[in-house]
Amino acid sequence: MLNPEANKVNILYECNCGEKVGVEDTYYCKSCGKFYCNNCTFEEIIQYYCPVSFDTFGLSEINQIQGKSQKHFECPRCSSQLSPMVENQNETISSYSLKCNYCNWTTKEIGIETENIKSLINIIIQNEKEQKITVENQKQMKQLINYYNKKINPTKNLFKYSSPRNSPLNSPLKMVSSPYKPSYLYQPISNQSLSTQFSSVLSNNPKERVTVSELENELEKREKEVIIRSKNVDKDSIIDDEIEKKELFGNIDLNESINLERKLQEIPNQPKNEKDLFPKRIKLKSKKGRLCLSCGHPLIKPDLQQNVRFKIQNFGLLELPKITLLNYPIFKTKEKTEVFIVFTNLSSTPIQINSLKFSLESSLLENQNSPTNFIVQKFQESFFQSGSPSKQTIIEDLKSSNIAIYNNKVYIKEFITLQEEIKEKFLNLRLEFNIELEEGENKKEIKLKAIIHIQK
Amino acid sequence: MTDRLKLGLLSEKTIIVIEFGSYFIKCGFAGDSSPRYFIKLNSINPETKEKLFPLKKTNQITEQSWIHLVNKGLNLVFLKYLQVNTKDIVVIICDDVLCPTPLKKEIIKQLFEKYQVPFVLFAPNPFLTLIPYKKKDGLIIDCGRSETRIIPVYEGVPLYSNLYYTELGMIDIIQNLRELLILNLEEKSQITKEMIQEIDDETLEDIISKIVFIRGKYEKINPNQKINKKQNELIKKLQIEKKPKENQKEMKKLEIEDIKIPIRIKEKNYNLIIKGKIRGKISDILFEGKEENEFESIIDIFIECLKSCNCDVRASVSQNIILCGGTSMIPGFLSRLREEVDFKLDNDEYFKDVQFLKGKLHFNHNKKNANYISWIGGSVIGSLNDIVDRSLKREVYLEKGSKSFQDWSNFFGYIQDF
């Protein structure tokens, strides 16, 4: 039977970066001798695989395939896997198509039906490449890239100023008319052109001088001439827009129209109706490993063959003791409450725990009565035969002492009295302790901090 | 090793382009004509329960939420969707004009420290939107989810001093829909006001994408305009002729019908009726503005922006006005914008100085790409030969820290060459 109060207690370990995570999100780095959380580790992709057939692909092959399977497709309506369907028209002739077992969509609705599965797959893959929009867009992209690559070509600028006469350093600077043009645009000009443009302003004769407001008026007139010369162009886009709008005036068949989210998955087409949807190739998944951010050593590395095993596995779960509470404590102000904490060892070596400390906000906890140093034995097969004791026997044993050891578990009793009422909805009981881990002949001591998060 | 030698080694490396929008993260590979994925993040931080979206400069979000947002976003982009190893890539980020600085700092920090990316380039969005059009001058109207921004670009330089924006976007259209549905509720309907207020924003946005359009003031087609074969066929289907007088009579015949939409509220199915009168008026708020909060409409801002530009800038910029953003893809947006602009230029005395622009503005609007035009510009820049020279290096960041990059992305190197 499920304990309804189990969700109210949560045990978290504190990483060196300050993040608080569960045991399942911790990793142990042997070279650094520390435990890390997800943020202090770095994930990298090692291999790709198809989620349907479990075929594996290396990092070099992915670019050719675009990260998608070559044989398996997903339904355009509900994105579940499509499976082949056979219909025997005669004894000799049979037609193949793809069908979705969830929503009953078939490729017959698009008009794709063949005598071979191979030809079916080839048709779908060719259609994906030959869609008009994608082909046109790719051409335009290539043109754009070539256009801008020519502009950036560095050798072009070198040859432009090959002779000292042409270089910008020998000629005077032109006065830039617009304040927004960058000032380093050099253009060699003669003194005559300068004088003709600004002669009215620069002349010594006061009658010939022109005021700034008159200059501004001239500039505005020139602006209007430029705009009037340009043609009033109503492009095709405006007409297309109006036609699209008028198609919506009448009654719309909402059964065929697609959701916004689904539309945004079909880029660049972004179709509106289900008729325009096409089956897509299933996306490949990846096997990932983890590295330590500080030293770069691998913490986790999956096996490259088709299985779920690991070559290297330095999970924190395998080294750290599992901390739980035996019962859910009910706290009352100015009354002692018993808290029973359980340490279980899931690893293949015994764990030595040293200098265990409890702490709360200082006014709320009395002096610690529980022991500070003890060993949690490793799990053995003989424990199955002896069995585990019941809760009542454990609680009775703990009446006489503060510690009880059974198999690979250690039970500790501690008293907590709340001297003031807590306004928040939770209580954080902190544990600080050291663990001794064996690495060959050497032993390492690692400091750890854990938090027991109890909700009221 | 010089950067040019590194270029040879990096010529086969993957280059990723990311754009952090106010609602979606668009990501893909450089050289592609469209992003691979539009990623939507959770709008609430589960630990602190703060609202993260829409991403605005005025939003006061704690540091923890920025970290959570960027952490999750980049994790999804690199490891779940694109599936690349980050030690060998170049990342280009389309830098929004009003991108909050803590977001930018957090992105750079995580890219260099956690993901160990060797090269990162921040490119300003207004410059990138002009690249597909092969032009250096333009006025960009970006109608997004939370706000619309108008900024002129002259000789490739975005003129930040002439930036105008209003907080009117898709969110306001959704709220307007909700209010209009409540006002037009029938007495006999099973749906109540409270039930309409409980409908998600996402379902309403979905409804808007299917049935909503923007009505024009004067519905007609210019008779002298040249029409393609495809357009001719479509016009025949809708029974619209070229002559304006007969056109007006047939416009009256084309009445807008009511639509029934099946909706699920509190685990029960209902039929929501949206009347024909409402469908064309839902997005009028963009062109009329909000009186309560004194938000100006798109048109006021557009004309003010033109007015504030210098005369030599205005001449070139008014010939290339680009519409982008998701809300600009609503059918009827362009034609309504043109009509409203011409109307204001005729009748509003405040815009007398700019009256000569009436009928002379040149709009560019590609509906299929409007969501991700700036991403396309980033994709083009990512596939150029000397991208490594222009980007920020990890070694420089690790030495200098936050002093190695600027708040406003500086792109003068490209502008000079283009």
CSV table of N, CA and C in Angstrom, one decimal, chain B residues 196-293:
chain,number,residue,atom,x,y,z
B,196,ILE,N,-15.4,31.1,-20.5
B,196,ILE,CA,-14.6,31.7,-21.6
B,196,ILE,C,-13.3,32.2,-21.0
B,197,GLN,N,-13.3,32.7,-19.8
B,197,GLN,CA,-12.1,33.2,-19.2
B,197,GLN,C,-11.1,32.1,-18.8
B,198,GLU,N,-11.6,30.9,-18.7
B,198,GLU,CA,-10.7,29.8,-18.3
B,198,GLU,C,-10.1,29.2,-19.5
B,199,ILE,N,-10.5,29.6,-20.7
B,199,ILE,CA,-9.9,29.0,-21.9
B,199,ILE,C,-8.4,29.4,-22.0
B,200,ASP,N,-7.6,28.5,-22.4
B,200,ASP,CA,-6.1,28.8,-22.5
B,200,ASP,C,-5.8,29.8,-23.6
B,201,ASP,N,-4.7,30.5,-23.5
B,201,ASP,CA,-4.2,31.4,-24.5
B,201,ASP,C,-3.9,30.6,-25.8
B,202,GLU,N,-3.4,29.4,-25.6
B,202,GLU,CA,-2.9,28.6,-26.7
B,202,GLU,C,-4.1,28.2,-27.6
B,203,THR,N,-5.2,27.8,-27.0
B,203,THR,CA,-6.4,27.4,-27.9
B,203,THR,C,-6.9,28.6,-28.6
B,204,LEU,N,-6.9,29.7,-27.9
B,204,LEU,CA,-7.4,30.9,-28.6
B,204,LEU,C,-6.5,31.3,-29.8
B,205,GLU,N,-5.2,31.2,-29.5
B,205,GLU,CA,-4.2,31.5,-30.6
B,205,GLU,C,-4.4,30.6,-31.8
B,206,ASP,N,-4.7,29.3,-31.5
B,206,ASP,CA,-5.0,28.3,-32.5
B,206,ASP,C,-6.2,28.7,-33.3
B,207,ILE,N,-7.2,29.2,-32.6
B,207,ILE,CA,-8.4,29.6,-33.3
B,207,ILE,C,-8.1,30.8,-34.3
B,208,ILE,N,-7.3,31.7,-33.7
B,208,ILE,CA,-7.0,32.9,-34.5
B,208,ILE,C,-6.3,32.6,-35.8
B,209,SER,N,-5.4,31.6,-35.7
B,209,SER,CA,-4.6,31.2,-36.9
B,209,SER,C,-5.5,30.6,-38.0
B,210,LYS,N,-6.6,30.0,-37.5
B,210,LYS,CA,-7.4,29.3,-38.5
B,210,LYS,C,-8.5,30.2,-39.2
B,211,ILE,N,-9.1,31.1,-38.4
B,211,ILE,CA,-10.3,31.8,-39.0
B,211,ILE,C,-10.2,33.3,-39.0
B,212,VAL,N,-9.2,33.9,-38.3
B,212,VAL,CA,-9.2,35.3,-38.2
B,212,VAL,C,-8.5,36.0,-39.4
B,213,PHE,N,-9.0,37.1,-39.8
B,213,PHE,CA,-8.4,37.9,-40.8
B,213,PHE,C,-8.6,39.4,-40.5
B,214,ILE,N,-8.0,40.3,-41.2
B,214,ILE,CA,-8.1,41.7,-40.9
B,214,ILE,C,-8.9,42.4,-42.1
B,215,ARG,N,-10.0,43.0,-41.7
B,215,ARG,CA,-10.8,43.6,-42.8
B,215,ARG,C,-10.2,45.0,-43.1
B,216,GLY,N,-10.3,45.3,-44.4
B,216,GLY,CA,-9.9,46.6,-44.8
B,216,GLY,C,-11.0,47.6,-44.8
B,217,LYS,N,-10.7,48.9,-44.9
B,217,LYS,CA,-11.7,49.9,-44.9
B,217,LYS,C,-12.4,49.9,-46.2
B,218,TYR,N,-11.6,49.9,-47.3
B,218,TYR,CA,-12.1,49.9,-48.6
B,218,TYR,C,-11.7,48.6,-49.3
B,219,GLU,N,-12.6,47.7,-49.6
B,219,GLU,CA,-12.2,46.4,-50.2
B,219,GLU,C,-12.3,46.5,-51.7
B,220,LYS,N,-11.2,46.6,-52.3
B,220,LYS,CA,-11.2,46.7,-53.8
B,220,LYS,C,-9.9,46.2,-54.3
B,221,ILE,N,-9.8,45.9,-55.5
B,221,ILE,CA,-8.6,45.5,-56.2
B,221,ILE,C,-8.3,46.6,-57.3
B,222,ASN,N,-7.1,47.0,-57.4
B,222,ASN,CA,-6.8,48.0,-58.4
B,222,ASN,C,-7.0,47.4,-59.8
B,223,PRO,N,-7.9,48.0,-60.6
B,223,PRO,CA,-8.2,47.4,-61.9
B,223,PRO,C,-7.0,47.4,-62.9
B,224,ASN,N,-6.1,48.4,-62.7
B,224,ASN,CA,-5.0,48.4,-63.7
B,224,ASN,C,-3.8,47.5,-63.3
B,225,GLN,N,-4.0,46.8,-62.2
B,225,GLN,CA,-2.9,46.0,-61.8
B,225,GLN,C,-2.7,44.7,-62.6
B,226,LYS,N,-1.5,44.3,-62.9
B,226,LYS,CA,-1.3,43.1,-63.7
B,226,LYS,C,-1.4,41.9,-62.8
B,227,ILE,N,-2.1,40.9,-63.3
B,227,ILE,CA,-2.4,39.7,-62.4
B,227,ILE,C,-1.9,38.5,-63.1
B,228,ASN,N,-1.3,37.5,-62.2
B,228,ASN,CA,-0.8,36.3,-62.7
B,228,ASN,C,-1.9,35.3,-63.1
B,229,LYS,N,-1.5,34.2,-63.7
B,229,LYS,CA,-2.5,33.2,-64.1
B,229,LYS,C,-3.1,32.6,-62.9
B,230,LYS,N,-2.3,32.3,-61.9
B,230,LYS,CA,-2.8,31.6,-60.7
B,230,LYS,C,-3.8,32.5,-60.0
B,231,GLN,N,-3.4,33.8,-59.9
B,231,GLN,CA,-4.3,34.8,-59.2
B,231,GLN,C,-5.6,34.9,-59.9
B,232,ASN,N,-5.5,34.9,-61.3
B,232,ASN,CA,-6.7,35.0,-62.1
B,232,ASN,C,-7.7,33.8,-61.8
B,233,GLU,N,-7.1,32.7,-61.7
B,233,GLU,CA,-8.0,31.5,-61.5
B,233,GLU,C,-8.6,31.6,-60.1
B,234,LEU,N,-7.9,32.1,-59.1
B,234,LEU,CA,-8.4,32.2,-57.8
B,234,LEU,C,-9.5,33.3,-57.7
B,235,ILE,N,-9.3,34.3,-58.5
B,235,ILE,CA,-10.3,35.4,-58.5
B,235,ILE,C,-11.6,34.9,-59.1
B,236,LYS,N,-11.4,34.1,-60.2
B,236,LYS,CA,-12.7,33.5,-60.8
B,236,LYS,C,-13.4,32.6,-59.9
B,237,LYS,N,-12.7,31.9,-59.1
B,237,LYS,CA,-13.3,31.0,-58.1
B,237,LYS,C,-14.2,31.8,-57.1
B,238,LEU,N,-13.6,32.9,-56.6
B,238,LEU,CA,-14.3,33.7,-55.7
B,238,LEU,C,-15.2,34.7,-56.3
B,239,GLN,N,-15.3,34.7,-57.6
B,239,GLN,CA,-16.3,35.5,-58.4
B,239,GLN,C,-16.0,37.0,-58.2
B,240,ILE,N,-14.8,37.4,-58.2
B,240,ILE,CA,-14.5,38.8,-58.1
B,240,ILE,C,-14.1,39.3,-59.5
B,241,GLU,N,-14.6,40.4,-59.9
B,241,GLU,CA,-14.2,41.0,-61.2
B,241,GLU,C,-13.3,42.2,-61.0
B,242,LYS,N,-12.7,42.7,-62.1
B,242,LYS,CA,-11.7,43.7,-62.0
B,242,LYS,C,-12.3,45.1,-61.8
B,243,LYS,N,-13.5,45.3,-62.3
B,243,LYS,CA,-14.1,46.7,-62.3
B,243,LYS,C,-14.5,47.0,-60.8
B,244,PRO,N,-14.2,48.3,-60.4
B,244,PRO,CA,-14.4,48.6,-59.0
B,244,PRO,C,-15.9,48.8,-58.7
B,245,LYS,N,-16.7,49.3,-59.6
B,245,LYS,CA,-18.1,49.5,-59.2
B,245,LYS,C,-18.8,48.2,-59.0
B,246,GLU,N,-18.7,47.3,-59.9
B,246,GLU,CA,-19.4,46.0,-59.7
B,246,GLU,C,-18.7,45.3,-58.5
B,247,ASN,N,-17.4,45.5,-58.3
B,247,ASN,CA,-16.7,44.9,-57.2
B,247,ASN,C,-17.4,45.2,-55.9
B,248,GLN,N,-17.8,46.5,-55.7
B,248,GLN,CA,-18.3,46.9,-54.5
B,248,GLN,C,-19.7,46.2,-54.2
B,249,LYS,N,-20.4,46.0,-55.3
B,249,LYS,CA,-21.7,45.3,-55.1
B,249,LYS,C,-21.4,43.9,-54.6
B,250,GLU,N,-20.5,43.2,-55.2
B,250,GLU,CA,-20.2,41.8,-54.9
B,250,GLU,C,-19.5,41.7,-53.5
B,251,MET,N,-18.9,42.8,-53.1
B,251,MET,CA,-18.3,42.7,-51.7
B,251,MET,C,-19.4,42.6,-50.7
B,252,LYS,N,-20.5,43.2,-51.0
B,252,LYS,CA,-21.7,43.1,-50.0
B,252,LYS,C,-22.2,41.7,-50.1
B,253,LYS,N,-22.2,41.1,-51.2
B,253,LYS,CA,-22.8,39.7,-51.3
B,253,LYS,C,-21.9,38.8,-50.5
B,254,LEU,N,-20.6,39.0,-50.4
B,254,LEU,CA,-19.7,38.1,-49.7
B,254,LEU,C,-19.9,38.4,-48.2
B,255,GLU,N,-20.9,37.8,-47.6
B,255,GLU,CA,-21.0,38.0,-46.2
B,255,GLU,C,-20.1,37.0,-45.4
B,256,ILE,N,-19.7,37.4,-44.2
B,256,ILE,CA,-18.8,36.6,-43.4
B,256,ILE,C,-19.7,35.7,-42.6
B,257,GLU,N,-19.4,34.4,-42.6
B,257,GLU,CA,-20.3,33.4,-41.9
B,257,GLU,C,-19.8,33.2,-40.5
B,258,ASP,N,-20.8,32.7,-39.7
B,258,ASP,CA,-20.4,32.3,-38.3
B,258,ASP,C,-19.8,30.9,-38.4
B,259,ILE,N,-19.0,30.7,-37.4
B,259,ILE,CA,-18.3,29.4,-37.4
B,259,ILE,C,-18.4,28.7,-36.0
B,260,LYS,N,-18.6,27.4,-36.0
B,260,LYS,CA,-18.7,26.6,-34.8
B,260,LYS,C,-17.4,25.9,-34.6
B,261,ILE,N,-16.8,26.1,-33.4
B,261,ILE,CA,-15.5,25.5,-33.1
B,261,ILE,C,-15.7,24.5,-31.9
B,262,PRO,N,-15.3,23.3,-32.0
B,262,PRO,CA,-15.4,22.4,-30.8
B,262,PRO,C,-14.3,22.7,-29.8
B,263,ILE,N,-14.7,22.9,-28.6
B,263,ILE,CA,-13.7,23.2,-27.5
B,263,ILE,C,-13.9,22.3,-26.3
B,264,ARG,N,-12.8,22.1,-25.6
B,264,ARG,CA,-12.9,21.3,-24.4
B,264,ARG,C,-12.6,22.2,-23.2
B,265,ILE,N,-13.7,22.3,-22.3
B,265,ILE,CA,-13.5,23.2,-21.1
B,265,ILE,C,-13.9,22.3,-19.9
B,266,LYS,N,-13.0,22.2,-19.0
B,266,LYS,CA,-13.2,21.4,-17.7
B,266,LYS,C,-13.7,20.0,-18.1
B,267,GLU,N,-12.9,19.4,-19.0
B,267,GLU,CA,-13.1,17.9,-19.4
B,267,GLU,C,-14.5,17.7,-20.0
B,268,LYS,N,-15.1,18.7,-20.6
B,268,LYS,CA,-16.4,18.5,-21.3
B,268,LYS,C,-16.3,19.2,-22.6
B,269,ASN,N,-17.0,18.7,-23.6
B,269,ASN,CA,-17.0,19.2,-25.0
B,269,ASN,C,-18.1,20.2,-25.2
B,270,TYR,N,-17.7,21.3,-25.8
B,270,TYR,CA,-18.7,22.3,-26.1
B,270,TYR,C,-18.5,22.8,-27.6
B,271,ASN,N,-19.5,23.5,-28.1
B,271,ASN,CA,-19.4,24.2,-29.4
B,271,ASN,C,-19.3,25.7,-29.2
B,272,LEU,N,-18.2,26.3,-29.5
B,272,LEU,CA,-18.1,27.8,-29.4
B,272,LEU,C,-18.4,28.4,-30.7
B,273,ILE,N,-19.4,29.3,-30.7
B,273,ILE,CA,-19.8,30.0,-31.9
B,273,ILE,C,-19.1,31.4,-32.0
B,274,ILE,N,-18.4,31.6,-33.1
B,274,ILE,CA,-17.7,32.9,-33.4
B,274,ILE,C,-18.5,33.5,-34.5
B,275,LYS,N,-19.0,34.7,-34.2
B,275,LYS,CA,-19.9,35.3,-35.3
B,275,LYS,C,-19.0,36.0,-36.3
B,276,GLY,N,-19.7,36.1,-37.5
B,276,GLY,CA,-19.0,36.7,-38.6
B,276,GLY,C,-18.5,38.1,-38.4
B,277,LYS,N,-19.4,38.9,-37.6
B,277,LYS,CA,-19.0,40.3,-37.4
B,277,LYS,C,-17.7,40.4,-36.7
B,278,ILE,N,-17.4,39.4,-35.8
B,278,ILE,CA,-16.3,39.6,-34.9
B,278,ILE,C,-15.0,39.2,-35.6
B,279,ARG,N,-15.1,38.3,-36.6
B,279,ARG,CA,-13.9,37.7,-37.1
B,279,ARG,C,-12.9,38.7,-37.8
B,280,GLY,N,-13.5,39.8,-38.4
B,280,GLY,CA,-12.7,40.8,-39.1
B,280,GLY,C,-12.2,41.9,-38.1
B,281,LYS,N,-12.8,41.9,-36.9
B,281,LYS,CA,-12.5,43.0,-36.0
B,281,LYS,C,-11.6,42.7,-34.9
B,282,ILE,N,-11.2,41.4,-34.7
B,282,ILE,CA,-10.5,41.0,-33.6
B,282,ILE,C,-9.1,41.7,-33.5
B,283,SER,N,-8.5,41.8,-34.7
B,283,SER,CA,-7.1,42.4,-34.7
B,283,SER,C,-7.1,43.9,-35.0
B,284,ASP,N,-8.3,44.6,-34.9
B,284,ASP,CA,-8.3,46.0,-35.1
B,284,ASP,C,-7.5,46.8,-34.0
B,285,ILE,N,-7.3,46.1,-32.9
B,285,ILE,CA,-6.6,46.7,-31.8
B,285,ILE,C,-5.2,47.2,-32.2
B,286,LEU,N,-4.6,46.4,-33.1
B,286,LEU,CA,-3.3,46.8,-33.5
B,286,LEU,C,-3.3,48.2,-34.2
B,287,PHE,N,-4.3,48.4,-34.9
B,287,PHE,CA,-4.4,49.7,-35.7
B,287,PHE,C,-5.1,50.8,-35.0
B,288,GLU,N,-5.8,50.5,-33.9
B,288,GLU,CA,-6.5,51.6,-33.2
B,288,GLU,C,-5.8,51.9,-31.9
B,289,GLY,N,-5.0,51.0,-31.3
B,289,GLY,CA,-4.3,51.3,-30.1
B,289,GLY,C,-5.2,51.1,-28.9
B,290,LYS,N,-4.6,51.1,-27.7
B,290,LYS,CA,-5.4,50.9,-26.5
B,290,LYS,C,-5.6,52.2,-25.8
B,291,GLU,N,-6.8,52.6,-25.4
B,291,GLU,CA,-7.0,53.9,-24.8
B,291,GLU,C,-6.7,53.8,-23.3
B,292,GLU,N,-6.8,52.6,-22.7
B,292,GLU,CA,-6.6,52.6,-21.3
B,292,GLU,C,-5.2,52.9,-20.9
B,293,ASN,N,-4.3,52.2,-21.6
B,293,ASN,CA,-2.9,52.3,-21.2
B,293,ASN,C,-2.1,53.3,-22.1
